[in-house]
mmCIF file of N, CA and C in Angstrom:
data_model
loop_
_atom_site.group_PDB
_atom_site.id
_atom_site.type_symbol
_atom_site.label_atom_id
_atom_site.label_comp_id
_atom_site.label_asym_id
_atom_site.label_seq_id
_atom_site.Cartn_x
_atom_site.Cartn_y
_atom_site.Cartn_z
ATOM 1 N N ALA A 1 9.613 23.135 -7.150
ATOM 2 C CA ALA A 1 8.358 22.624 -7.412
ATOM 3 C C ALA A 1 8.387 21.100 -8.001
ATOM 4 N N GLN A 2 7.632 20.296 -7.599
ATOM 5 C CA GLN A 2 7.689 18.987 -8.216
ATOM 6 C C GLN A 2 6.851 19.028 -9.436
ATOM 7 N N ASP A 3 7.268 18.130 -10.432
ATOM 8 C CA ASP A 3 6.411 18.105 -11.640
ATOM 9 C C ASP A 3 5.235 17.280 -11.354
ATOM 10 N N LYS A 4 4.191 17.330 -12.356
ATOM 11 C CA LYS A 4 2.913 16.527 -12.155
ATOM 12 C C LYS A 4 3.164 15.210 -12.526
ATOM 13 N N PRO A 5 2.280 14.202 -11.773
ATOM 14 C CA PRO A 5 2.372 12.734 -12.209
ATOM 15 C C PRO A 5 2.318 12.626 -13.775
ATOM 16 N N SER A 6 2.980 11.600 -14.145
ATOM 17 C CA SER A 6 3.146 11.281 -15.770
ATOM 18 C C SER A 6 1.687 10.949 -16.191
ATOM 19 N N ARG A 7 1.369 11.040 -17.628
ATOM 20 C CA ARG A 7 0.137 10.546 -17.969
ATOM 21 C C ARG A 7 0.059 8.929 -17.725
ATOM 22 N N LEU A 8 1.116 8.320 -17.708
ATOM 23 C CA LEU A 8 0.971 6.597 -17.475
ATOM 24 C C LEU A 8 0.726 6.547 -16.123
ATOM 25 N N HIS A 9 1.463 7.719 -14.910
ATOM 26 C CA HIS A 9 0.958 7.237 -13.467
ATOM 27 C C HIS A 9 -0.468 7.489 -13.574
ATOM 28 N N ARG A 10 -1.049 8.541 -13.974
ATOM 29 C CA ARG A 10 -2.498 8.877 -13.964
ATOM 30 C C ARG A 10 -3.363 7.810 -14.424
ATOM 31 N N SER A 11 -3.094 7.301 -15.582
ATOM 32 C CA SER A 11 -3.710 6.114 -16.107
ATOM 33 C C SER A 11 -3.608 4.908 -15.411
ATOM 34 N N LEU A 12 -2.848 4.764 -14.757
ATOM 35 C CA LEU A 12 -2.571 3.341 -13.732
ATOM 36 C C LEU A 12 -3.511 3.691 -12.705
ATOM 37 N N LEU A 13 -3.549 5.063 -11.947
ATOM 38 C CA LEU A 13 -4.314 5.136 -10.844
ATOM 39 C C LEU A 13 -5.780 5.018 -11.214
ATOM 40 N N GLN A 14 -6.248 5.159 -12.448
ATOM 41 C CA GLN A 14 -7.478 4.936 -12.798
ATOM 42 C C GLN A 14 -7.932 3.618 -12.680
ATOM 43 N N CYS A 15 -7.044 2.603 -12.627
ATOM 44 C CA CYS A 15 -7.310 1.347 -12.729
ATOM 45 C C CYS A 15 -7.155 0.387 -11.462
ATOM 46 N N LEU A 16 -7.007 1.378 -10.259
ATOM 47 C CA LEU A 16 -6.987 0.793 -8.873
ATOM 48 C C LEU A 16 -8.277 0.947 -8.384
ATOM 49 N N LEU A 17 -8.560 0.076 -7.388
ATOM 50 C CA LEU A 17 -9.504 0.158 -6.342
ATOM 51 C C LEU A 17 -9.222 0.768 -5.347
ATOM 52 N N PRO A 18 -9.926 1.298 -4.315
ATOM 53 C CA PRO A 18 -9.679 1.658 -3.011
ATOM 54 C C PRO A 18 -9.156 0.251 -2.226
ATOM 55 N N PRO A 19 -8.126 0.604 -1.232
ATOM 56 C CA PRO A 19 -7.810 -0.731 -0.634
ATOM 57 C C PRO A 19 -8.687 -1.021 0.580
ATOM 58 N N ILE A 20 -9.915 -0.396 0.601
ATOM 59 C CA ILE A 20 -10.891 -0.770 1.785
ATOM 60 C C ILE A 20 -12.326 -1.127 0.985
ATOM 61 N N SER A 21 -13.402 -1.694 1.655
ATOM 62 C CA SER A 21 -14.499 -1.842 0.905
ATOM 63 C C SER A 21 -15.567 -0.791 1.681
ATOM 64 N N GLY A 22 -16.491 -0.198 0.790
ATOM 65 C CA GLY A 22 -17.229 0.509 1.589
ATOM 66 C C GLY A 22 -16.626 1.578 2.639
ATOM 67 N N PRO A 23 -17.741 2.578 3.080
ATOM 68 C CA PRO A 23 -17.300 3.710 3.952
ATOM 69 C C PRO A 23 -16.629 3.179 5.264
ATOM 70 N N ARG A 24 -15.555 3.739 5.876
ATOM 71 C CA ARG A 24 -14.837 3.328 7.005
ATOM 72 C C ARG A 24 -14.665 4.548 7.781
ATOM 73 N N ASP A 25 -14.344 4.334 9.209
ATOM 74 C CA ASP A 25 -14.072 5.423 9.936
ATOM 75 C C ASP A 25 -12.479 5.785 9.920
ATOM 76 N N GLY A 26 -11.951 6.252 8.571
ATOM 77 C CA GLY A 26 -10.630 6.371 8.312
ATOM 78 C C GLY A 26 -10.433 7.702 7.443
ATOM 79 N N GLU A 27 -9.184 7.866 7.037
ATOM 80 C CA GLU A 27 -8.988 9.131 6.321
ATOM 81 C C GLU A 27 -7.713 8.895 5.635
ATOM 82 N N LEU A 28 -7.681 9.434 4.628
ATOM 83 C CA LEU A 28 -6.414 9.781 3.793
ATOM 84 C C LEU A 28 -5.260 10.576 4.649
ATOM 85 N N VAL A 29 -4.195 10.194 5.038
ATOM 86 C CA VAL A 29 -3.528 10.835 5.747
ATOM 87 C C VAL A 29 -2.107 11.618 5.226
ATOM 88 N N GLN A 30 -1.763 10.850 3.907
ATOM 89 C CA GLN A 30 -0.745 11.577 3.299
ATOM 90 C C GLN A 30 -0.857 11.051 1.788
ATOM 91 N N GLY A 31 -0.578 12.093 0.889
ATOM 92 C CA GLY A 31 -0.730 11.754 -0.360
ATOM 93 C C GLY A 31 0.563 11.796 -1.167
ATOM 94 N N VAL A 32 0.476 12.220 -2.486
ATOM 95 C CA VAL A 32 1.409 12.449 -3.233
ATOM 96 C C VAL A 32 2.539 13.698 -2.979
ATOM 97 N N ASP A 33 3.777 13.084 -2.767
ATOM 98 C CA ASP A 33 4.831 14.289 -2.496
ATOM 99 C C ASP A 33 4.587 14.249 -0.919
ATOM 100 N N GLY A 34 4.078 13.503 -0.163
ATOM 101 C CA GLY A 34 3.852 13.754 1.169
ATOM 102 C C GLY A 34 4.948 14.128 2.108
ATOM 103 N N ALA A 35 4.991 15.024 3.008
ATOM 104 C CA ALA A 35 6.286 15.674 3.504
ATOM 105 C C ALA A 35 6.949 14.412 4.576
ATOM 106 N N HIS A 36 6.238 13.494 5.036
ATOM 107 C CA HIS A 36 6.924 12.404 5.907
ATOM 108 C C HIS A 36 7.720 11.417 5.350
ATOM 109 N N THR A 37 7.325 10.794 4.297
ATOM 110 C CA THR A 37 7.953 9.667 3.718
ATOM 111 C C THR A 37 7.901 9.503 2.209
ATOM 112 N N HIS A 38 7.134 10.103 1.677
ATOM 113 C CA HIS A 38 6.794 10.248 0.176
ATOM 114 C C HIS A 38 7.806 10.933 -0.663
ATOM 115 N N SER A 39 8.721 10.217 -0.930
ATOM 116 C CA SER A 39 9.779 10.776 -1.993
ATOM 117 C C SER A 39 10.508 9.630 -2.681
ATOM 118 N N ASP A 40 10.982 9.822 -3.613
ATOM 119 C CA ASP A 40 11.893 8.928 -4.704
ATOM 120 C C ASP A 40 10.765 7.898 -5.168
ATOM 121 N N GLU A 41 11.004 6.440 -4.888
ATOM 122 C CA GLU A 41 9.770 5.774 -5.490
ATOM 123 C C GLU A 41 8.780 5.626 -4.825
ATOM 124 N N LEU A 42 8.575 6.213 -3.583
ATOM 125 C CA LEU A 42 7.293 6.462 -2.809
ATOM 126 C C LEU A 42 6.648 7.728 -2.967
ATOM 127 N N ARG A 43 6.944 8.339 -4.094
ATOM 128 C CA ARG A 43 6.388 9.761 -4.232
ATOM 129 C C ARG A 43 5.068 9.803 -4.403
ATOM 130 N N TYR A 44 4.559 8.758 -5.174
ATOM 131 C CA TYR A 44 3.233 8.828 -5.429
ATOM 132 C C TYR A 44 2.379 7.849 -4.511
ATOM 133 N N ALA A 45 2.809 7.506 -3.382
ATOM 134 C CA ALA A 45 2.298 6.624 -2.601
ATOM 135 C C ALA A 45 1.013 7.386 -1.782
ATOM 136 N N TYR A 46 -0.114 6.658 -1.343
ATOM 137 C CA TYR A 46 -1.191 7.139 -0.475
ATOM 138 C C TYR A 46 -1.296 6.489 0.914
ATOM 139 N N ASP A 47 -1.444 6.987 2.034
ATOM 140 C CA ASP A 47 -1.384 6.513 3.279
ATOM 141 C C ASP A 47 -2.855 6.866 3.941
ATOM 142 N N PHE A 48 -3.615 5.701 4.330
ATOM 143 C CA PHE A 48 -4.913 5.880 5.072
ATOM 144 C C PHE A 48 -4.783 5.306 6.300
ATOM 145 N N ALA A 49 -5.306 6.047 7.137
ATOM 146 C CA ALA A 49 -5.354 5.638 8.783
ATOM 147 C C ALA A 49 -6.763 4.991 8.880
ATOM 148 N N LEU A 50 -6.631 3.658 9.223
ATOM 149 C CA LEU A 50 -8.025 3.090 9.246
ATOM 150 C C LEU A 50 -8.185 2.213 10.733
ATOM 151 N N PRO A 51 -9.392 2.108 11.302
ATOM 152 C CA PRO A 51 -9.350 1.345 12.604
ATOM 153 C C PRO A 51 -8.727 0.094 12.242
ATOM 154 N N VAL A 52 -8.118 -0.416 13.737
ATOM 155 C CA VAL A 52 -7.632 -1.704 13.744
ATOM 156 C C VAL A 52 -8.668 -2.770 13.369
ATOM 157 N N GLY A 53 -8.397 -3.957 12.413
ATOM 158 C CA GLY A 53 -8.976 -4.939 12.028
ATOM 159 C C GLY A 53 -9.882 -4.531 10.756
ATOM 160 N N THR A 54 -9.792 -3.385 10.156
ATOM 161 C CA THR A 54 -10.223 -2.830 8.935
ATOM 162 C C THR A 54 -9.870 -3.898 7.686
ATOM 163 N N PRO A 55 -10.411 -4.683 7.131
ATOM 164 C CA PRO A 55 -9.739 -5.598 5.731
ATOM 165 C C PRO A 55 -9.310 -4.709 4.887
ATOM 166 N N VAL A 56 -8.118 -5.074 4.314
ATOM 167 C CA VAL A 56 -7.343 -4.245 3.397
ATOM 168 C C VAL A 56 -7.306 -5.252 2.001
ATOM 169 N N LEU A 57 -7.676 -4.663 1.057
ATOM 170 C CA LEU A 57 -8.040 -5.262 -0.463
ATOM 171 C C LEU A 57 -7.252 -5.134 -1.238
ATOM 172 N N ALA A 58 -6.718 -5.829 -2.252
ATOM 173 C CA ALA A 58 -5.885 -5.833 -3.237
ATOM 174 C C ALA A 58 -6.476 -4.464 -4.206
ATOM 175 N N ALA A 59 -5.691 -3.611 -4.725
ATOM 176 C CA ALA A 59 -6.206 -2.467 -5.238
ATOM 177 C C ALA A 59 -6.254 -2.951 -6.901
ATOM 178 N N ARG A 60 -5.875 -4.110 -7.252
ATOM 179 C CA ARG A 60 -5.527 -4.362 -8.716
ATOM 180 C C ARG A 60 -5.230 -5.985 -8.828
ATOM 181 N N ARG A 61 -5.371 -6.471 -9.770
ATOM 182 C CA ARG A 61 -5.170 -8.140 -9.978
ATOM 183 C C ARG A 61 -3.609 -7.948 -10.023
ATOM 184 N N GLY A 62 -2.955 -9.072 -9.434
ATOM 185 C CA GLY A 62 -1.429 -9.202 -9.501
ATOM 186 C C GLY A 62 -1.044 -10.562 -8.768
ATOM 187 N N VAL A 63 0.303 -10.383 -8.374
ATOM 188 C CA VAL A 63 0.921 -11.361 -7.895
ATOM 189 C C VAL A 63 1.554 -11.081 -6.640
ATOM 190 N N VAL A 64 1.384 -11.648 -5.500
ATOM 191 C CA VAL A 64 2.049 -11.328 -4.207
ATOM 192 C C VAL A 64 3.610 -11.527 -4.292
ATOM 193 N N ALA A 65 4.350 -10.194 -4.297
ATOM 194 C CA ALA A 65 5.770 -10.210 -4.664
ATOM 195 C C ALA A 65 6.536 -10.575 -2.999
ATOM 196 N N ALA A 66 5.974 -9.789 -2.035
ATOM 197 C CA ALA A 66 6.636 -10.189 -0.845
ATOM 198 C C ALA A 66 5.560 -9.810 0.295
ATOM 199 N N MET A 67 6.107 -10.413 1.406
ATOM 200 C CA MET A 67 4.980 -10.294 2.591
ATOM 201 C C MET A 67 5.771 -10.643 3.757
ATOM 202 N N CYS A 68 5.193 -10.151 4.940
ATOM 203 C CA CYS A 68 5.814 -10.075 6.214
ATOM 204 C C CYS A 68 4.517 -9.923 7.236
ATOM 205 N N ASP A 69 4.522 -11.120 7.953
ATOM 206 C CA ASP A 69 3.422 -11.111 8.732
ATOM 207 C C ASP A 69 3.996 -11.874 10.081
ATOM 208 N N GLU A 70 4.977 -11.104 10.879
ATOM 209 C CA GLU A 70 5.586 -12.000 11.978
ATOM 210 C C GLU A 70 5.687 -10.942 13.230
ATOM 211 N N PHE A 71 5.493 -9.551 13.301
ATOM 212 C CA PHE A 71 5.653 -8.696 14.356
ATOM 213 C C PHE A 71 4.174 -8.436 14.910
ATOM 214 N N THR A 72 4.497 -8.764 16.217
ATOM 215 C CA THR A 72 3.086 -8.599 17.065
ATOM 216 C C THR A 72 3.078 -7.083 17.781
ATOM 217 N N ALA A 73 4.294 -6.389 17.552
ATOM 218 C CA ALA A 73 4.266 -4.974 18.206
ATOM 219 C C ALA A 73 4.718 -4.037 17.176
ATOM 220 N N GLY A 74 4.618 -2.893 17.410
ATOM 221 C CA GLY A 74 5.053 -2.018 16.626
ATOM 222 C C GLY A 74 4.810 -0.556 17.153
ATOM 223 N N GLY A 75 5.128 0.546 16.480
ATOM 224 C CA GLY A 75 4.859 1.923 16.820
ATOM 225 C C GLY A 75 5.743 2.710 16.205
ATOM 226 N N PRO A 76 5.606 4.414 16.675
ATOM 227 C CA PRO A 76 6.305 5.285 15.899
ATOM 228 C C PRO A 76 7.665 5.636 16.178
ATOM 229 N N HIS A 77 8.101 4.803 17.095
ATOM 230 C CA HIS A 77 9.722 5.012 17.664
ATOM 231 C C HIS A 77 10.622 4.494 16.289
ATOM 232 N N PRO A 78 11.362 5.434 15.973
ATOM 233 C CA PRO A 78 12.308 5.024 14.931
ATOM 234 C C PRO A 78 13.047 3.793 14.920
ATOM 235 N N ASP A 79 13.363 3.122 16.116
ATOM 236 C CA ASP A 79 13.735 1.708 16.423
ATOM 237 C C ASP A 79 12.743 0.662 15.695
ATOM 238 N N LEU A 80 11.587 0.878 15.793
ATOM 239 C CA LEU A 80 10.592 0.020 15.271
ATOM 240 C C LEU A 80 10.084 -0.110 13.871
ATOM 241 N N ARG A 81 10.685 1.280 13.167
ATOM 242 C CA ARG A 81 10.242 1.400 11.841
ATOM 243 C C ARG A 81 10.272 0.310 10.685
ATOM 244 N N ALA A 82 11.482 -0.568 10.911
ATOM 245 C CA ALA A 82 11.579 -1.684 10.007
ATOM 246 C C ALA A 82 10.753 -2.860 10.265
ATOM 247 N N ARG A 83 9.935 -2.750 11.493
ATOM 248 C CA ARG A 83 9.240 -3.661 12.225
ATOM 249 C C ARG A 83 7.977 -3.670 11.752
ATOM 250 N N ALA A 84 7.387 -3.672 10.617
ATOM 251 C CA ALA A 84 6.187 -3.609 10.014
ATOM 252 C C ALA A 84 5.455 -4.769 9.201
ATOM 253 N N ASN A 85 4.355 -5.480 9.521
ATOM 254 C CA ASN A 85 3.963 -6.551 8.784
ATOM 255 C C ASN A 85 3.571 -5.784 7.586
ATOM 256 N N HIS A 86 3.834 -6.461 6.253
ATOM 257 C CA HIS A 86 3.545 -5.585 5.091
ATOM 258 C C HIS A 86 3.295 -6.785 4.243
ATOM 259 N N LEU A 87 2.801 -6.284 2.843
ATOM 260 C CA LEU A 87 2.440 -7.058 1.762
ATOM 261 C C LEU A 87 2.670 -6.143 0.548
ATOM 262 N N ALA A 88 3.380 -6.867 -0.430
ATOM 263 C CA ALA A 88 3.656 -6.032 -1.831
ATOM 264 C C ALA A 88 3.110 -6.987 -2.940
ATOM 265 N N ILE A 89 2.240 -6.313 -4.027
ATOM 266 C CA ILE A 89 1.653 -6.668 -4.941
ATOM 267 C C ILE A 89 2.304 -6.250 -6.122
ATOM 268 N N ARG A 90 2.522 -7.084 -6.988
ATOM 269 C CA ARG A 90 3.268 -6.772 -8.386
ATOM 270 C C ARG A 90 1.957 -6.905 -9.350
ATOM 271 N N HIS A 91 1.815 -5.807 -10.175
ATOM 272 C CA HIS A 91 0.724 -5.596 -11.162
ATOM 273 C C HIS A 91 1.196 -5.468 -12.309
ATOM 274 N N GLU A 92 0.483 -5.860 -13.419
ATOM 275 C CA GLU A 92 0.762 -5.473 -14.876
ATOM 276 C C GLU A 92 1.327 -4.040 -14.989
ATOM 277 N N GLY A 93 2.087 -3.947 -15.962
ATOM 278 C CA GLY A 93 2.535 -2.628 -16.352
ATOM 279 C C GLY A 93 3.685 -2.234 -15.275
ATOM 280 N N GLY A 94 4.021 -3.032 -14.432
ATOM 281 C CA GLY A 94 5.383 -2.657 -13.504
ATOM 282 C C GLY A 94 5.000 -2.027 -12.285
ATOM 283 N N LEU A 95 3.580 -1.786 -12.055
ATOM 284 C CA LEU A 95 3.065 -1.209 -10.964
ATOM 285 C C LEU A 95 3.126 -2.241 -9.600
ATOM 286 N N TYR A 96 3.644 -1.559 -8.566
ATOM 287 C CA TYR A 96 3.456 -2.393 -7.276
ATOM 288 C C TYR A 96 2.590 -1.501 -6.340
ATOM 289 N N SER A 97 1.627 -2.383 -5.736
ATOM 290 C CA SER A 97 1.160 -1.793 -4.584
ATOM 291 C C SER A 97 1.666 -2.352 -3.223
ATOM 292 N N ARG A 98 1.648 -1.528 -2.164
ATOM 293 C CA ARG A 98 2.445 -1.968 -0.844
ATOM 294 C C ARG A 98 1.398 -1.500 0.087
ATOM 295 N N TYR A 99 1.483 -2.491 1.092
ATOM 296 C CA TYR A 99 0.291 -2.198 2.283
ATOM 297 C C TYR A 99 1.001 -2.477 3.373
ATOM 298 N N TYR A 100 1.471 -1.467 4.293
ATOM 299 C CA TYR A 100 2.078 -1.566 5.586
ATOM 300 C C TYR A 100 1.281 -1.208 6.693
ATOM 301 N N HIS A 101 1.999 -1.881 7.923
ATOM 302 C CA HIS A 101 1.435 -1.516 9.126
ATOM 303 C C HIS A 101 0.133 -2.526 9.362
ATOM 304 N N LEU A 102 0.342 -3.566 8.804
ATOM 305 C CA LEU A 102 -0.892 -4.511 9.082
ATOM 306 C C LEU A 102 -0.860 -5.464 10.419
ATOM 307 N N ALA A 103 -1.896 -5.837 10.722
ATOM 308 C CA ALA A 103 -2.180 -6.426 11.946
ATOM 309 C C ALA A 103 -1.462 -7.774 12.113
ATOM 310 N N PHE A 104 -0.597 -8.294 12.955
ATOM 311 C CA PHE A 104 -0.196 -9.570 13.066
ATOM 312 C C PHE A 104 -1.338 -10.594 12.815
ATOM 313 N N GLY A 105 -1.208 -11.792 11.763
ATOM 314 C CA GLY A 105 -2.160 -12.600 11.554
ATOM 315 C C GLY A 105 -3.262 -12.105 10.544
ATOM 316 N N SER A 106 -2.988 -11.077 9.869
ATOM 317 C CA SER A 106 -4.044 -10.495 9.040
ATOM 318 C C SER A 106 -3.962 -10.757 7.664
ATOM 319 N N ILE A 107 -2.663 -11.234 7.026
ATOM 320 C CA ILE A 107 -2.329 -11.313 5.660
ATOM 321 C C ILE A 107 -2.789 -12.879 5.580
ATOM 322 N N LEU A 108 -3.580 -12.988 4.409
ATOM 323 C CA LEU A 108 -4.406 -14.202 3.981
ATOM 324 C C LEU A 108 -3.864 -14.746 2.768
ATOM 325 N N VAL A 109 -2.639 -14.207 2.206
ATOM 326 C CA VAL A 109 -2.071 -14.814 1.090
ATOM 327 C C VAL A 109 -0.538 -15.051 1.204
ATOM 328 N N SER A 110 0.246 -15.723 0.487
ATOM 329 C CA SER A 110 1.500 -15.990 0.575
ATOM 330 C C SER A 110 2.214 -15.556 -0.774
ATOM 331 N N ALA A 111 3.480 -15.408 -0.493
ATOM 332 C CA ALA A 111 4.547 -14.843 -1.668
ATOM 333 C C ALA A 111 4.204 -15.662 -2.820
ATOM 334 N N GLY A 112 3.957 -15.275 -4.245
ATOM 335 C CA GLY A 112 3.895 -16.193 -5.220
ATOM 336 C C GLY A 112 2.333 -16.280 -5.541
ATOM 337 N N GLU A 113 1.568 -16.031 -4.772
ATOM 338 C CA GLU A 113 0.307 -16.436 -4.987
ATOM 339 C C GLU A 113 -0.566 -15.132 -5.782
ATOM 340 N N ALA A 114 -1.272 -15.632 -6.781
ATOM 341 C CA ALA A 114 -2.015 -14.705 -7.615
ATOM 342 C C ALA A 114 -3.317 -14.230 -6.751
ATOM 343 N N VAL A 115 -3.524 -12.615 -7.049
ATOM 344 C CA VAL A 115 -4.616 -12.045 -6.266
ATOM 345 C C VAL A 115 -5.557 -11.482 -7.207
ATOM 346 N N GLU A 116 -6.883 -11.221 -6.926
ATOM 347 C CA GLU A 116 -7.788 -10.583 -7.802
ATOM 348 C C GLU A 116 -7.975 -9.105 -7.231
ATOM 349 N N ALA A 117 -8.399 -8.059 -7.929
ATOM 350 C CA ALA A 117 -8.664 -6.788 -7.459
ATOM 351 C C ALA A 117 -9.945 -7.068 -6.537
ATOM 352 N N GLY A 118 -9.804 -6.269 -5.286
ATOM 353 C CA GLY A 118 -10.583 -6.453 -4.266
ATOM 354 C C GLY A 118 -10.477 -7.622 -3.213
ATOM 355 N N GLN A 119 -9.590 -8.714 -3.636
ATOM 356 C CA GLN A 119 -9.422 -9.713 -2.667
ATOM 357 C C GLN A 119 -8.756 -9.277 -1.337
ATOM 358 N N PRO A 120 -9.316 -9.713 -0.065
ATOM 359 C CA PRO A 120 -8.586 -9.431 1.263
ATOM 360 C C PRO A 120 -7.379 -10.174 1.206
#
């Protein structure tokens, strides 16, 4: 059995906004200790399935640590796993939020740019 999230992890989660605004036709498809990909440093990750074109918002203020917005195609085949448009934001306290499987041309910020909570 896995141990429970630490007190620090729980307090950090309380500071995060949902990565979308308002109700959407989406759902949480994988959470803490998810069987598919949530282990090691991704153990406390949350995956949301959302309609294409749903704006993704920064969960907390931070700095864009990395981003990739060059792939026009993707899919579930293992050969395509590394070909995902993504964004990583470094937050205060060593927390990172990572956003994967983003639509080509949808990332509106650059590496090194400061972002505010709720910013697309």
